[in-house]
GROMACS .gro file of N, CA and C in nm:
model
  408
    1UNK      N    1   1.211   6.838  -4.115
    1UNK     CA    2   1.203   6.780  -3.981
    1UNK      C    3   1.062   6.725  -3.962
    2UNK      N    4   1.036   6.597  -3.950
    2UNK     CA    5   0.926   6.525  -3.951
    2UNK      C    6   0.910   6.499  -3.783
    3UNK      N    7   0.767   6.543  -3.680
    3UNK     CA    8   0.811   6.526  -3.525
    3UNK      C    9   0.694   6.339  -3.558
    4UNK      N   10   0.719   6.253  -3.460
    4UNK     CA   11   0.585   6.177  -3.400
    4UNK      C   12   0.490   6.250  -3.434
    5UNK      N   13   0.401   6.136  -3.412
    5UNK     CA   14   0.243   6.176  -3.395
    5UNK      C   15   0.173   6.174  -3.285
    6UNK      N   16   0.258   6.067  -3.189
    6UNK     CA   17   0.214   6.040  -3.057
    6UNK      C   18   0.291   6.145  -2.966
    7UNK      N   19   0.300   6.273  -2.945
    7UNK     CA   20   0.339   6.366  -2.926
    7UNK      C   21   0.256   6.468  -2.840
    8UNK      N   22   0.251   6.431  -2.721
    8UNK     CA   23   0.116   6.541  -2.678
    8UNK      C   24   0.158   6.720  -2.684
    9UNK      N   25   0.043   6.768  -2.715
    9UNK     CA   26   0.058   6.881  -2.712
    9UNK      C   27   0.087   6.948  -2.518
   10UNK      N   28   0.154   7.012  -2.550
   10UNK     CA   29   0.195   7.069  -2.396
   10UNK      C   30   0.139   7.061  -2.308
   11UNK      N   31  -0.017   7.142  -2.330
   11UNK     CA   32  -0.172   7.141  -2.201
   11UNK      C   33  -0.235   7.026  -2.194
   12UNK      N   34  -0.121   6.918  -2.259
   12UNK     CA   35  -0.219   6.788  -2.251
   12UNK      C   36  -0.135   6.704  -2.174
   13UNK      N   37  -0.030   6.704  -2.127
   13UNK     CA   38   0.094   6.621  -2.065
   13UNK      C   39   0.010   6.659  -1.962
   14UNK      N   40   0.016   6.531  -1.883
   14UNK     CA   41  -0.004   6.496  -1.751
   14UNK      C   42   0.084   6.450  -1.639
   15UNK      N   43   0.093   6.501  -1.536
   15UNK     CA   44   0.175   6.458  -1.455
   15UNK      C   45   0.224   6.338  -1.409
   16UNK      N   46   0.097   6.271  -1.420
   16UNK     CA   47   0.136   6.107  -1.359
   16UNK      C   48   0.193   6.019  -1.471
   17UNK      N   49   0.150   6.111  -1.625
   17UNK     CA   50   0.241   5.998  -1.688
   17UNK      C   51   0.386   6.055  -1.700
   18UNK      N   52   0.473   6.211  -1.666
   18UNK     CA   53   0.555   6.222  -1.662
   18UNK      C   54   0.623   6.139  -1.528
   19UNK      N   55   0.591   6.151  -1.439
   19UNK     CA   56   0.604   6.071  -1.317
   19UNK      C   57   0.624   5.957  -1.327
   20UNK      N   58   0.591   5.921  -1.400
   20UNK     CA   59   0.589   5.748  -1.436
   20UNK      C   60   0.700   5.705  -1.504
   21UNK      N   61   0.701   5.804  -1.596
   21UNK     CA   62   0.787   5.799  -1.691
   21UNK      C   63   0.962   5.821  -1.627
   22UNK      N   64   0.970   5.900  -1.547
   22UNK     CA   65   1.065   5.929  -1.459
   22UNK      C   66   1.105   5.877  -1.393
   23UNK      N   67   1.015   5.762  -1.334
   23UNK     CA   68   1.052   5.675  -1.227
   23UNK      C   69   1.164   5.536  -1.269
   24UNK      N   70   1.149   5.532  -1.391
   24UNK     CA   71   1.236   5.451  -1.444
   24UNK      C   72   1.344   5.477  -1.384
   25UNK      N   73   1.485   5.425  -1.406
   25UNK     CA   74   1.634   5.474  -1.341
   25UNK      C   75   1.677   5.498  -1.502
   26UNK      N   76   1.625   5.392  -1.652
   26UNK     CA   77   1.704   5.441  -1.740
   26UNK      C   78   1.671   5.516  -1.802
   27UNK      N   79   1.538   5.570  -1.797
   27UNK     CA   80   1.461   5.707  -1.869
   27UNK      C   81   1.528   5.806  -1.798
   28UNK      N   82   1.516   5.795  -1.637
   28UNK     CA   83   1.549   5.913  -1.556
   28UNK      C   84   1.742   5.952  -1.615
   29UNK      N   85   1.798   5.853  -1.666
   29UNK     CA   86   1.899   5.905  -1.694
   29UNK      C   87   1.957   5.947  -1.807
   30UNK      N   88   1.841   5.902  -1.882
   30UNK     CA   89   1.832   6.003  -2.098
   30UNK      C   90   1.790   6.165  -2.047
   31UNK      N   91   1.689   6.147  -1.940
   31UNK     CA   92   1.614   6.326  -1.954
   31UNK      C   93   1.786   6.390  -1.854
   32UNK      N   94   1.816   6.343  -1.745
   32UNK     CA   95   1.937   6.373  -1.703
   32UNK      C   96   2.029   6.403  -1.792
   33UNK      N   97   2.100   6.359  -1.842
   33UNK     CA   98   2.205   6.329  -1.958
   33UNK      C   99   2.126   6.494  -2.088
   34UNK      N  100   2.012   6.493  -2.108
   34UNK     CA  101   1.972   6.614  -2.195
   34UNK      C  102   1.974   6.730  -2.164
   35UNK      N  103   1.924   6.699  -1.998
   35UNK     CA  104   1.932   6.817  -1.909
   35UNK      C  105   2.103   6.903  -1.899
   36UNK      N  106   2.141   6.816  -1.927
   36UNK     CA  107   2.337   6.850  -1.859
   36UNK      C  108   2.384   6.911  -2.058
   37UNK      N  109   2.301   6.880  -2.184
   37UNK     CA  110   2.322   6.902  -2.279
   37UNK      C  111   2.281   7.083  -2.283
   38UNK      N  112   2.303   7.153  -2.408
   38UNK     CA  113   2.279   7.251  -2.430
   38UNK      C  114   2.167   7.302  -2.443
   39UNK      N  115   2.054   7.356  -2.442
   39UNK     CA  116   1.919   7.386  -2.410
   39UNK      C  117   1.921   7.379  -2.593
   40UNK      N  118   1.798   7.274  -2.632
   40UNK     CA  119   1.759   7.223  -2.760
   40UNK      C  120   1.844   7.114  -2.866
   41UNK      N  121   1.952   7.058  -2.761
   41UNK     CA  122   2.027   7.004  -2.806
   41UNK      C  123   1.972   6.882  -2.865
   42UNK      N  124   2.013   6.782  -2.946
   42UNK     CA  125   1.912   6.648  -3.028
   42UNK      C  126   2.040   6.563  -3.018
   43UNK      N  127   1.991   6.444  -2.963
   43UNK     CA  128   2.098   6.343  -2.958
   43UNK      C  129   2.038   6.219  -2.991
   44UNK      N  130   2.101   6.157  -3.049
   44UNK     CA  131   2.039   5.984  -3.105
   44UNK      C  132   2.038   5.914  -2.955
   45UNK      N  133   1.942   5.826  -2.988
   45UNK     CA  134   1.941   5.776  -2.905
   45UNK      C  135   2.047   5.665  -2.816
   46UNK      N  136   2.087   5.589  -2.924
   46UNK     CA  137   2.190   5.530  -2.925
   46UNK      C  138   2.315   5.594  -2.837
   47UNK      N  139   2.281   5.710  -2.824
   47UNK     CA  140   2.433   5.764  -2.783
   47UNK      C  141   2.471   5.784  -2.638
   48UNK      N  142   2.330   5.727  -2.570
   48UNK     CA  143   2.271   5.737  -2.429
   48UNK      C  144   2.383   5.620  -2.306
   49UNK      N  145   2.409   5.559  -2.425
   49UNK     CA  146   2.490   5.393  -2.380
   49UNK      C  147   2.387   5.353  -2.274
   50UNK      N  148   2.233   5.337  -2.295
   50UNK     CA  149   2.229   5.262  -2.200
   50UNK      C  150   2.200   5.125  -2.219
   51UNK      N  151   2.235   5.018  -2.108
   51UNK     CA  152   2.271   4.878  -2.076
   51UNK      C  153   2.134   4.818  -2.140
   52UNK      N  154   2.091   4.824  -2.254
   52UNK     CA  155   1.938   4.722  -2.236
   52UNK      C  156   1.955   4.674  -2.391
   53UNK      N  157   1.874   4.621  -2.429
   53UNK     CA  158   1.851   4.610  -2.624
   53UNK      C  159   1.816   4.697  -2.657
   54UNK      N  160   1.821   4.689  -2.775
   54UNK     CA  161   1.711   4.768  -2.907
   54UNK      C  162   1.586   4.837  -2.868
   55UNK      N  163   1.552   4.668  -2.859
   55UNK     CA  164   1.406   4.736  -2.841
   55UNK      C  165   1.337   4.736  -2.717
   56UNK      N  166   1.415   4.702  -2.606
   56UNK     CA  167   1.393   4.801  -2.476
   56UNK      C  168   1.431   4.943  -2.471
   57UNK      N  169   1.546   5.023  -2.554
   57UNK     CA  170   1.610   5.134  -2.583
   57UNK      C  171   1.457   5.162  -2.658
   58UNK      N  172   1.401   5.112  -2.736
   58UNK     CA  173   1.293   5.195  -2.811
   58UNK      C  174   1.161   5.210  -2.739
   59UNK      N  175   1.133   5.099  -2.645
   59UNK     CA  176   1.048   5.142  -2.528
   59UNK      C  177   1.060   5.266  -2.470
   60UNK      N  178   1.146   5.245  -2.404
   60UNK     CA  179   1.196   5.421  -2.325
   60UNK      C  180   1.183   5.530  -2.382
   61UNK      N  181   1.219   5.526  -2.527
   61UNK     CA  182   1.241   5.626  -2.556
   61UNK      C  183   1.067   5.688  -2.632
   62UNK      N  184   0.965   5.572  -2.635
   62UNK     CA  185   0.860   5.556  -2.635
   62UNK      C  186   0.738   5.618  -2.477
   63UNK      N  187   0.855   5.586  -2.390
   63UNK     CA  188   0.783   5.615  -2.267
   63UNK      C  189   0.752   5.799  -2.311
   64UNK      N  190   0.911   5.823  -2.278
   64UNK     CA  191   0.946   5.954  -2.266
   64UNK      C  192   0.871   6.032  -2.355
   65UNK      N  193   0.845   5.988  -2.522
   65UNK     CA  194   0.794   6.086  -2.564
   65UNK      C  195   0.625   6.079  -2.541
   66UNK      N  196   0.577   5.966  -2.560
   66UNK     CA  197   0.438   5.947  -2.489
   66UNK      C  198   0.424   6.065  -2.349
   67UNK      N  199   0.473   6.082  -2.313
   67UNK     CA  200   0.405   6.131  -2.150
   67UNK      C  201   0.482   6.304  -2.182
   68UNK      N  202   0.566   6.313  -2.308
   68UNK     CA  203   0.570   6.438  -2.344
   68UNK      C  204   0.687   6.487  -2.269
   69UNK      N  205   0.760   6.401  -2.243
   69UNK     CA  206   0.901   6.483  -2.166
   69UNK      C  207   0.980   6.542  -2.285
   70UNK      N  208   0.977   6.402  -2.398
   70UNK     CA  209   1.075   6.450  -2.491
   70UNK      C  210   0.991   6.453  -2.635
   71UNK      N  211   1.076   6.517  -2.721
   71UNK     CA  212   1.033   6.483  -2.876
   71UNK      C  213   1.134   6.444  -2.954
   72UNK      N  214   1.101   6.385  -3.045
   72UNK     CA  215   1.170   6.262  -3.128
   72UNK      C  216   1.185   6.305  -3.293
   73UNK      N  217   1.270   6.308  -3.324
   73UNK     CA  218   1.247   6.453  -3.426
   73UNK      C  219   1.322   6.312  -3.539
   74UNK      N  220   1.257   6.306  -3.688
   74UNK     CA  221   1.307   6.156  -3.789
   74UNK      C  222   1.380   6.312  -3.867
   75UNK      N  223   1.579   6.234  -3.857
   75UNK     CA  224   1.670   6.274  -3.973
   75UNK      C  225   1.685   6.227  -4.070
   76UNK      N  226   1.563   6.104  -4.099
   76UNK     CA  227   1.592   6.069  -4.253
   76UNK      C  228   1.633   5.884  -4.195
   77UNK      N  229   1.766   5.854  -4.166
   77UNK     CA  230   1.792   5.718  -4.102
   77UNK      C  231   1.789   5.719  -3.959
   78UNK      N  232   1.762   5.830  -3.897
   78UNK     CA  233   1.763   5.802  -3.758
   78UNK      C  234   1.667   5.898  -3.675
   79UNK      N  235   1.616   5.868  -3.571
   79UNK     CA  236   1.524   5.949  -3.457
   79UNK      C  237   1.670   6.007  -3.402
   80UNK      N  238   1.640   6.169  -3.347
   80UNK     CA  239   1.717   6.208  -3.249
   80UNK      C  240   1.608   6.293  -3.163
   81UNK      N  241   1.670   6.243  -2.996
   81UNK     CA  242   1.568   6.328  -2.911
   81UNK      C  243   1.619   6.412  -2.864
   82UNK      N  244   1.516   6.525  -2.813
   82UNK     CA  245   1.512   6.639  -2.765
   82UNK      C  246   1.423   6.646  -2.629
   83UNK      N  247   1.496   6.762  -2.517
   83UNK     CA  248   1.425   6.781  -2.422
   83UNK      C  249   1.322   6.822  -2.429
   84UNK      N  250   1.186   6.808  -2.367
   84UNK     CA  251   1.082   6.965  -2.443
   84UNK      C  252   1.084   7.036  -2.288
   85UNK      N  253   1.199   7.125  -2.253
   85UNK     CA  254   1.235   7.160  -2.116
   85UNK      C  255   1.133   7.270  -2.124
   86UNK      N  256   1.153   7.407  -2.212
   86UNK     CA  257   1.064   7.477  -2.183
   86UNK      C  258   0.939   7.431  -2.161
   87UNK      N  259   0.850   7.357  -2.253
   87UNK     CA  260   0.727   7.287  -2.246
   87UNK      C  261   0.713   7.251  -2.065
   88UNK      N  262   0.806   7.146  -1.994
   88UNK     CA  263   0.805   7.108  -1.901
   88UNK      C  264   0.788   7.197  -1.827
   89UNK      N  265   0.871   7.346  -1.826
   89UNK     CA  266   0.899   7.421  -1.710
   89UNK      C  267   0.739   7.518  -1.714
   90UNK      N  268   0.700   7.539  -1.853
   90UNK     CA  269   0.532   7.585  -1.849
   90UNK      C  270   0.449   7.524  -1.768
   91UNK      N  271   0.442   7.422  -1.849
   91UNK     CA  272   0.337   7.295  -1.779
   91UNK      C  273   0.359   7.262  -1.635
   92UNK      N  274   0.472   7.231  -1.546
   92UNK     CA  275   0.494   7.177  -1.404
   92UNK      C  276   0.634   7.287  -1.373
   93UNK      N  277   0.600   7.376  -1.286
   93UNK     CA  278   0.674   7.457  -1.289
   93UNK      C  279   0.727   7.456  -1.199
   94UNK      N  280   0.919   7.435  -1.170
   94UNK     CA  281   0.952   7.365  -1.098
   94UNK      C  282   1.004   7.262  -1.101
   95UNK      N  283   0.945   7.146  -1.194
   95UNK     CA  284   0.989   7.018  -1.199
   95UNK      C  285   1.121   7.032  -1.269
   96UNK      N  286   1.199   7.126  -1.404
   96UNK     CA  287   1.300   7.105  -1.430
   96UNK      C  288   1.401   7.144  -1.356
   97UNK      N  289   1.381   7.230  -1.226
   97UNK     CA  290   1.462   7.273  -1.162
   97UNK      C  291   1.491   7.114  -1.022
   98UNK      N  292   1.400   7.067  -0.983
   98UNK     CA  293   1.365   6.940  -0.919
   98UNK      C  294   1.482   6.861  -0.982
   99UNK      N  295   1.451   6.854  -1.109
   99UNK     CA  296   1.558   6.742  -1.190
   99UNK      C  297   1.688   6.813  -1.194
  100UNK      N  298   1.737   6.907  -1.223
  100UNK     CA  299   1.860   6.973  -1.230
  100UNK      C  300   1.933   6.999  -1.114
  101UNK      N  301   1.848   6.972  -1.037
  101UNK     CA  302   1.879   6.934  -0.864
  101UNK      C  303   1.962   6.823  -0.857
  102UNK      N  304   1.893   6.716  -0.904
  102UNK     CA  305   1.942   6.578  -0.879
  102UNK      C  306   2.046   6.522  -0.978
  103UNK      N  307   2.029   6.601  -1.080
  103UNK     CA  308   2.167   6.596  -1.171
  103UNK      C  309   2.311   6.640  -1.135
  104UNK      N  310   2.291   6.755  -1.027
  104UNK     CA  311   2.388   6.842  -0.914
  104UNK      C  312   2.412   6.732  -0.843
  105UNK      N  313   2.331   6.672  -0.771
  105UNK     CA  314   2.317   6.521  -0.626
  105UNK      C  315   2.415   6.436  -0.684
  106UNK      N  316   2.354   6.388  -0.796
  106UNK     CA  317   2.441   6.256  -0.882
  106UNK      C  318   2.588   6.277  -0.921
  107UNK      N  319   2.613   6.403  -0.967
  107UNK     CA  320   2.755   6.403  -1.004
  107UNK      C  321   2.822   6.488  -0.916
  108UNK      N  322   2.816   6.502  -0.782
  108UNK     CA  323   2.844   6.556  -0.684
  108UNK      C  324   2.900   6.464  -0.582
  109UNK      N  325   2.780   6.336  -0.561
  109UNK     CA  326   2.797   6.232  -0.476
  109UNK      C  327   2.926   6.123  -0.549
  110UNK      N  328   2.972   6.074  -0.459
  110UNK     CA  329   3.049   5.956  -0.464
  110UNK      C  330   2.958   5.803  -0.467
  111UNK      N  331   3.016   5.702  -0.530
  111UNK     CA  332   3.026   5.574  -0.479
  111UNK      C  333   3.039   5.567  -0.365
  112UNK      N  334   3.102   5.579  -0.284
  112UNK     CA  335   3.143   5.556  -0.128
  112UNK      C  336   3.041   5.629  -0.026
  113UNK      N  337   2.991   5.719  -0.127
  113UNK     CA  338   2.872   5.843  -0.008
  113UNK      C  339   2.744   5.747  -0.028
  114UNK      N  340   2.692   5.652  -0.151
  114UNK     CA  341   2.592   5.595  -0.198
  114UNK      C  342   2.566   5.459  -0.155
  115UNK      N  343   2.507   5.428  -0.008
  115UNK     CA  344   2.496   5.303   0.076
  115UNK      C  345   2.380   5.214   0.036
  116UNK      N  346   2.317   5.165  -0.025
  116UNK     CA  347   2.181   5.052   0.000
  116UNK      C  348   2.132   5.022   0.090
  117UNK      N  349   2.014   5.066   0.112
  117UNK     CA  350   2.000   4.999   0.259
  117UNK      C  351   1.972   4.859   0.301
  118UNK      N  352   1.985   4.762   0.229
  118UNK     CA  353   1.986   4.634   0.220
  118UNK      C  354   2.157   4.590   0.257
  119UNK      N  355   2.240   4.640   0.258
  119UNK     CA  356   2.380   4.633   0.267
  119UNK      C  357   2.417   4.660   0.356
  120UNK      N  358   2.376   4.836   0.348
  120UNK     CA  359   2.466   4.907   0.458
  120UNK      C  360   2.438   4.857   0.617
  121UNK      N  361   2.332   4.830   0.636
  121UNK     CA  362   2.383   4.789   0.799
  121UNK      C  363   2.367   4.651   0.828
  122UNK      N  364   2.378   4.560   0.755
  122UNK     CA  365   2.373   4.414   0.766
  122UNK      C  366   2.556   4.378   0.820
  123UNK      N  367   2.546   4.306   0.950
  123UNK     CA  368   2.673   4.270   0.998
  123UNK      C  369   2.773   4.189   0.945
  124UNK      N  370   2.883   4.122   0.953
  124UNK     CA  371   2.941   4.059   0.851
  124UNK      C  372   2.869   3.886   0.846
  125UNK      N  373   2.820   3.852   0.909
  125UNK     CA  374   2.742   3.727   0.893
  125UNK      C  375   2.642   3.720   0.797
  126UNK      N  376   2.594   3.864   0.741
  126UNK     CA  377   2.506   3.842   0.641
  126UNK      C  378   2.365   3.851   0.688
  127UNK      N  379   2.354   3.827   0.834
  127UNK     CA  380   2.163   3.826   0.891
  127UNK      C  381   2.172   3.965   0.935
  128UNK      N  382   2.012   4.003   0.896
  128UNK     CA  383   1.939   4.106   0.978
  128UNK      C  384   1.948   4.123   1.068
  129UNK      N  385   1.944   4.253   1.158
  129UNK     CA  386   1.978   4.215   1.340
  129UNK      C  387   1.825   4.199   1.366
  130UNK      N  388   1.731   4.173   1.279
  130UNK     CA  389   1.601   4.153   1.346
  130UNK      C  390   1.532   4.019   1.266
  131UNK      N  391   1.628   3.997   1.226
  131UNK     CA  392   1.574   3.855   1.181
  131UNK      C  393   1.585   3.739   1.279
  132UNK      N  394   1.424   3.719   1.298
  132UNK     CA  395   1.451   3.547   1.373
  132UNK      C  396   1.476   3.425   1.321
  133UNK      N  397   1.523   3.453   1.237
  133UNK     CA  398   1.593   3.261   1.144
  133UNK      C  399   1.741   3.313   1.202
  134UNK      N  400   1.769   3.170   1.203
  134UNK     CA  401   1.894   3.118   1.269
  134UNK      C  402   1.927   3.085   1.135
  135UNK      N  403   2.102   3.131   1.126
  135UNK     CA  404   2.222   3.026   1.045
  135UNK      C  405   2.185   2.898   1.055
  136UNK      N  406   2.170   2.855   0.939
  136UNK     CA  407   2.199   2.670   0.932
  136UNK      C  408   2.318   2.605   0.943
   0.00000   0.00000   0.00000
């Protein structure tokens, strides 16, 4: 098992780059998706289905291990990642329970419970009720 090199050691992960790293919607939903896996579980990346290329899929998965959420472990033809949950729950204690929260939120909630607020209260004409432009 060969790990990265760009791999921070535990007391060296910083918050703002996990934060950062999180803030994504498609990172936030690889560490989700690991979280809901078996504690040390390794999954290719590929297997994430998420919507982007290659090598936006290799960004992310670049974010994540940079800022030390995850590690990236080479099987020879392929990277498979891993949570580093314990690491996380040492280092920011709390934060995996934060996320396992919202993993509960997400597959709990409906489509129909999940409004935009750009949508949800716009009337059927389409204008803002505080917009001063007039229909043409």
């Amino acid at each position: 098992m060969k790990m990265r090199d760009d791999q921070p050691d535990p007391m060296d992960v910083e918050l703002g780059a996990v934060l950062t790293a999180l803030a994504d919607r498609h990172r936030l939903e690889v560490v989700l998706a690991l979280l809901a896996d078996a504690d040390g579980a390794e999954r290719h990346c590929s297997s994430f289905g998420l919507p982007v290329s290659k090598a936006t899929r290799t960004h992310h998965f670049r974010v994540l291990r940079q800022a030390g959420i995850i590690r990236q472990v080479n099987r020879g033809n392929s990277n498979m990642a891993q949570l580093r949950k314990s690491e996380l729950e040492q280092r920011f204690p709390g934060l995996v329970e934060l996320l396992i929260g919202e993993n509960k939120r997400r597959t709990t909630s409906t489509d129909a419970d999940v409004l935009t607020p750009t949508t949800a209260a716009l009337p059927p004409d389409g204008m803002h009720p505080r917009s001063s432009k007039t229909p043409h």
